[in-house]
Coordinates of C-alpha atoms in Angstrom, one line a residue:
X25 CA 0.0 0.0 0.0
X26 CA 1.0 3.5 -0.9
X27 CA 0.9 5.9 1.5
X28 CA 0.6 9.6 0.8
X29 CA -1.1 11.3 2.9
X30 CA 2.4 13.1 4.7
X31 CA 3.9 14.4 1.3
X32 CA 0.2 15.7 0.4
X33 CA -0.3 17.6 3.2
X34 CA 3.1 19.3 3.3
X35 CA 2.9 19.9 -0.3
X36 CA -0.3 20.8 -0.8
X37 CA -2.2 21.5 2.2
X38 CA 0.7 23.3 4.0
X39 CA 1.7 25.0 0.9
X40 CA -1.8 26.2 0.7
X41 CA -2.0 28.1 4.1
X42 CA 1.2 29.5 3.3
X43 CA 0.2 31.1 0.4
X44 CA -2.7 32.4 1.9
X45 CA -0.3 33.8 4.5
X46 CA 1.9 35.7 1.6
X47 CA -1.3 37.1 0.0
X48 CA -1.8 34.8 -2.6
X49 CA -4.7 32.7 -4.3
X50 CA -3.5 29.5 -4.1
X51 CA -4.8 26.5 -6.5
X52 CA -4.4 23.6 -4.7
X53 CA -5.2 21.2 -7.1
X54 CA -2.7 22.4 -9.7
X55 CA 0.1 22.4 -6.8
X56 CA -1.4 18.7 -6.1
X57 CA -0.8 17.5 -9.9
X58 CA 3.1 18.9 -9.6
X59 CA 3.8 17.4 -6.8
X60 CA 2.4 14.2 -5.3
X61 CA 0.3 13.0 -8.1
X62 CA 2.3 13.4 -10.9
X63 CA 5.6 13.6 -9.9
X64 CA 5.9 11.6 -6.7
X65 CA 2.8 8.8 -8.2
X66 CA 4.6 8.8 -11.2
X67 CA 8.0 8.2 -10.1
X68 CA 6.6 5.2 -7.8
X69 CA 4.7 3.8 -11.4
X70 CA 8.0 4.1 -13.3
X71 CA 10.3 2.5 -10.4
X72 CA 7.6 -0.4 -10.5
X73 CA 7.6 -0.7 -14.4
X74 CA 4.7 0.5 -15.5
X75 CA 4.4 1.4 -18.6
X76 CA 2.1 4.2 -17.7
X77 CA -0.9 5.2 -15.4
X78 CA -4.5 6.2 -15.9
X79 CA -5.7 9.8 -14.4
X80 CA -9.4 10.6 -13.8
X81 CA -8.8 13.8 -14.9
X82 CA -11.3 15.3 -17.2
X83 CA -8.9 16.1 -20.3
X84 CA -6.8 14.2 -23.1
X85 CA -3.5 13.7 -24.2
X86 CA -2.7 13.4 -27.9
X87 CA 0.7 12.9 -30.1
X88 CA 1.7 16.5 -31.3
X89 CA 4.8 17.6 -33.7
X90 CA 7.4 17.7 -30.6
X91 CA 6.0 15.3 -28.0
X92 CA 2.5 14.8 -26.1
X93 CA 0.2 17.9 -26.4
X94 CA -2.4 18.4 -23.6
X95 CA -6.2 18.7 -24.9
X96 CA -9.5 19.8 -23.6
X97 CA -11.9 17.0 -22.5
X98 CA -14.8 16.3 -24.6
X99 CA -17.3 17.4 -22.3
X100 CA -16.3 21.3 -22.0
X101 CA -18.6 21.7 -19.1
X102 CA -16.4 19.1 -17.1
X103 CA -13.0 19.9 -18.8
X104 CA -10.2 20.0 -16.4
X105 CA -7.2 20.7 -18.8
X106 CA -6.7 24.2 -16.9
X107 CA -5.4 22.2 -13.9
X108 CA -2.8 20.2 -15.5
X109 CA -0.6 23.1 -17.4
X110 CA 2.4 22.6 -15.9
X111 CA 2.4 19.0 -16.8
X112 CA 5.1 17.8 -18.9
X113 CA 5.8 16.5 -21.9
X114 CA 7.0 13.5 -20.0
X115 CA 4.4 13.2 -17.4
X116 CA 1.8 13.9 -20.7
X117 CA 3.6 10.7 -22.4
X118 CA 3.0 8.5 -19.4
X119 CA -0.3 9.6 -18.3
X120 CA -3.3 8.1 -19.5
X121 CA -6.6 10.1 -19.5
X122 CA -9.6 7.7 -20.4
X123 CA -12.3 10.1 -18.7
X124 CA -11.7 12.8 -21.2
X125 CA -13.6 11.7 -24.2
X126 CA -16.3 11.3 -22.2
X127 CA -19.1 13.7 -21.7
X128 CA -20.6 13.6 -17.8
X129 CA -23.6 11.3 -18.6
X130 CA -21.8 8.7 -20.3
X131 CA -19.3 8.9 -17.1
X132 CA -22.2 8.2 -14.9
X133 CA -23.5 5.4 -16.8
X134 CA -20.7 3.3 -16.9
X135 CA -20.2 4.2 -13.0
X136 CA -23.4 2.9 -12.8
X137 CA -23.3 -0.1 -15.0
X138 CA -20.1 -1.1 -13.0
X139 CA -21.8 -0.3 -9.5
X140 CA -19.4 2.2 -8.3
X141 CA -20.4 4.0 -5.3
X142 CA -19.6 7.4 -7.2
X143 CA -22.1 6.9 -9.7
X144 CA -24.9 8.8 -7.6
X145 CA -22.1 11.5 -6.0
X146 CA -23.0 15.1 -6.0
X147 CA -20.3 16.9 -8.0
X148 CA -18.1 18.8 -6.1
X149 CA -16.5 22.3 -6.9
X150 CA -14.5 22.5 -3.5
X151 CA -10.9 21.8 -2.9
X152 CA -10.8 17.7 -1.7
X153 CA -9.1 18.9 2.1
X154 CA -12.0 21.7 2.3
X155 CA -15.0 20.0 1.4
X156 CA -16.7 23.1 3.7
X157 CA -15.7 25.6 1.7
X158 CA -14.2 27.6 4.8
X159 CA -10.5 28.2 3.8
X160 CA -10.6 30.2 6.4
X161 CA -11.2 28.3 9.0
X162 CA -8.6 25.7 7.4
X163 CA -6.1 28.5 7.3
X164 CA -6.5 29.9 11.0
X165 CA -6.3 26.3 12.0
X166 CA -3.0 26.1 10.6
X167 CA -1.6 28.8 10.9
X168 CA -2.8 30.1 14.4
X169 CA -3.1 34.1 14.5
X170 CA -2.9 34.1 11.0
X171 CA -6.8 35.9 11.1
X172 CA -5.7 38.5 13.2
X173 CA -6.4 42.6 11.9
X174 CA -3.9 43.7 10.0
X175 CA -3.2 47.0 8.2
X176 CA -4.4 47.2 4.5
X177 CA -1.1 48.6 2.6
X178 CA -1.6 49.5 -1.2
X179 CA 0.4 48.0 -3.7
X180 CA 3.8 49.7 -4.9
X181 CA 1.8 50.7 -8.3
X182 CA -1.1 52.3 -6.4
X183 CA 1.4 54.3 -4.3
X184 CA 3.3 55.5 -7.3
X185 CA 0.7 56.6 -8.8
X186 CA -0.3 60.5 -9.3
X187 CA -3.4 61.5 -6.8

């Protein structure tokens, strides 16, 4: 069994709060598909020779003139390509994507006809680790203080400019 749940909280979850801390908008998921899926995953696929490894993602992978070439899904209601642009062309030429020609019905019905438990789940637009949709709370539970008052300070642009 693979256990992953250490390197995906430091490198996602912690990595989140952080940003949060510096005054960024973090996107977890993307930091997720850089770091333990497909680089740490990966890397455990390759060292057990596999010759490459399926992704639910909702997108496609197709031969272009210099390697791989990330596609949108089929379904470009449910396409998830956006997340995965700093995948390489490596990573792309490994990864498999059979979700991606799918549209979301079809998904369903095969999750159905196979009796999967996810064939009735509710879609989800939250991040996996904050399924409440409070990053706050997440963050302040991290990071203790970090929700404390602080002084707004404008950017260096707004203070350069003329009044």
């Amino acid at each position: 069994m693979l256990d992953y749940e250490s390197r995906f909280r430091t490198e996602v979850i912690e990595d989140f709060a952080d940003a949060y801390l510096r005054g960024e908008t973090p996107i977890p998921c993307v930091r997720c598909n850089e770091t333990v899926k497909f680089r740490d995953l990966l890397a455990t696929a390759r060292d057990h020779r596999r010759r490459g490894a399926g992704d639910g993602s909702l997108c496609a992978a197709h031969p272009g003139p210099h390697g791989p070439e990330l596609h949108r899904a089929a379904d470009p209601e449910r396409d998830q390509s956006y997340f995965l642009f700093a995948t390489t062309r490596a990573q792309l030429d490994f990864l498999r994507f059979p979700m991606g020609g799918l549209r979301k019905a079809e998904t369903r019905a095969l999750a159905a006809r196979f009796a999967l438990p996810v064939a009735a789940k509710p879609d989800s637009q939250d991040i996996c680790f904050v399924p409440s949709g409070s990053y706050a709370r997440l963050v302040e539970k991290l990071r203790p203080g970090a929700l404390s008052p602080g002084e707004i300070v404008p950017s260096r642009r707004q203070r350069s400019r003329p009044a």
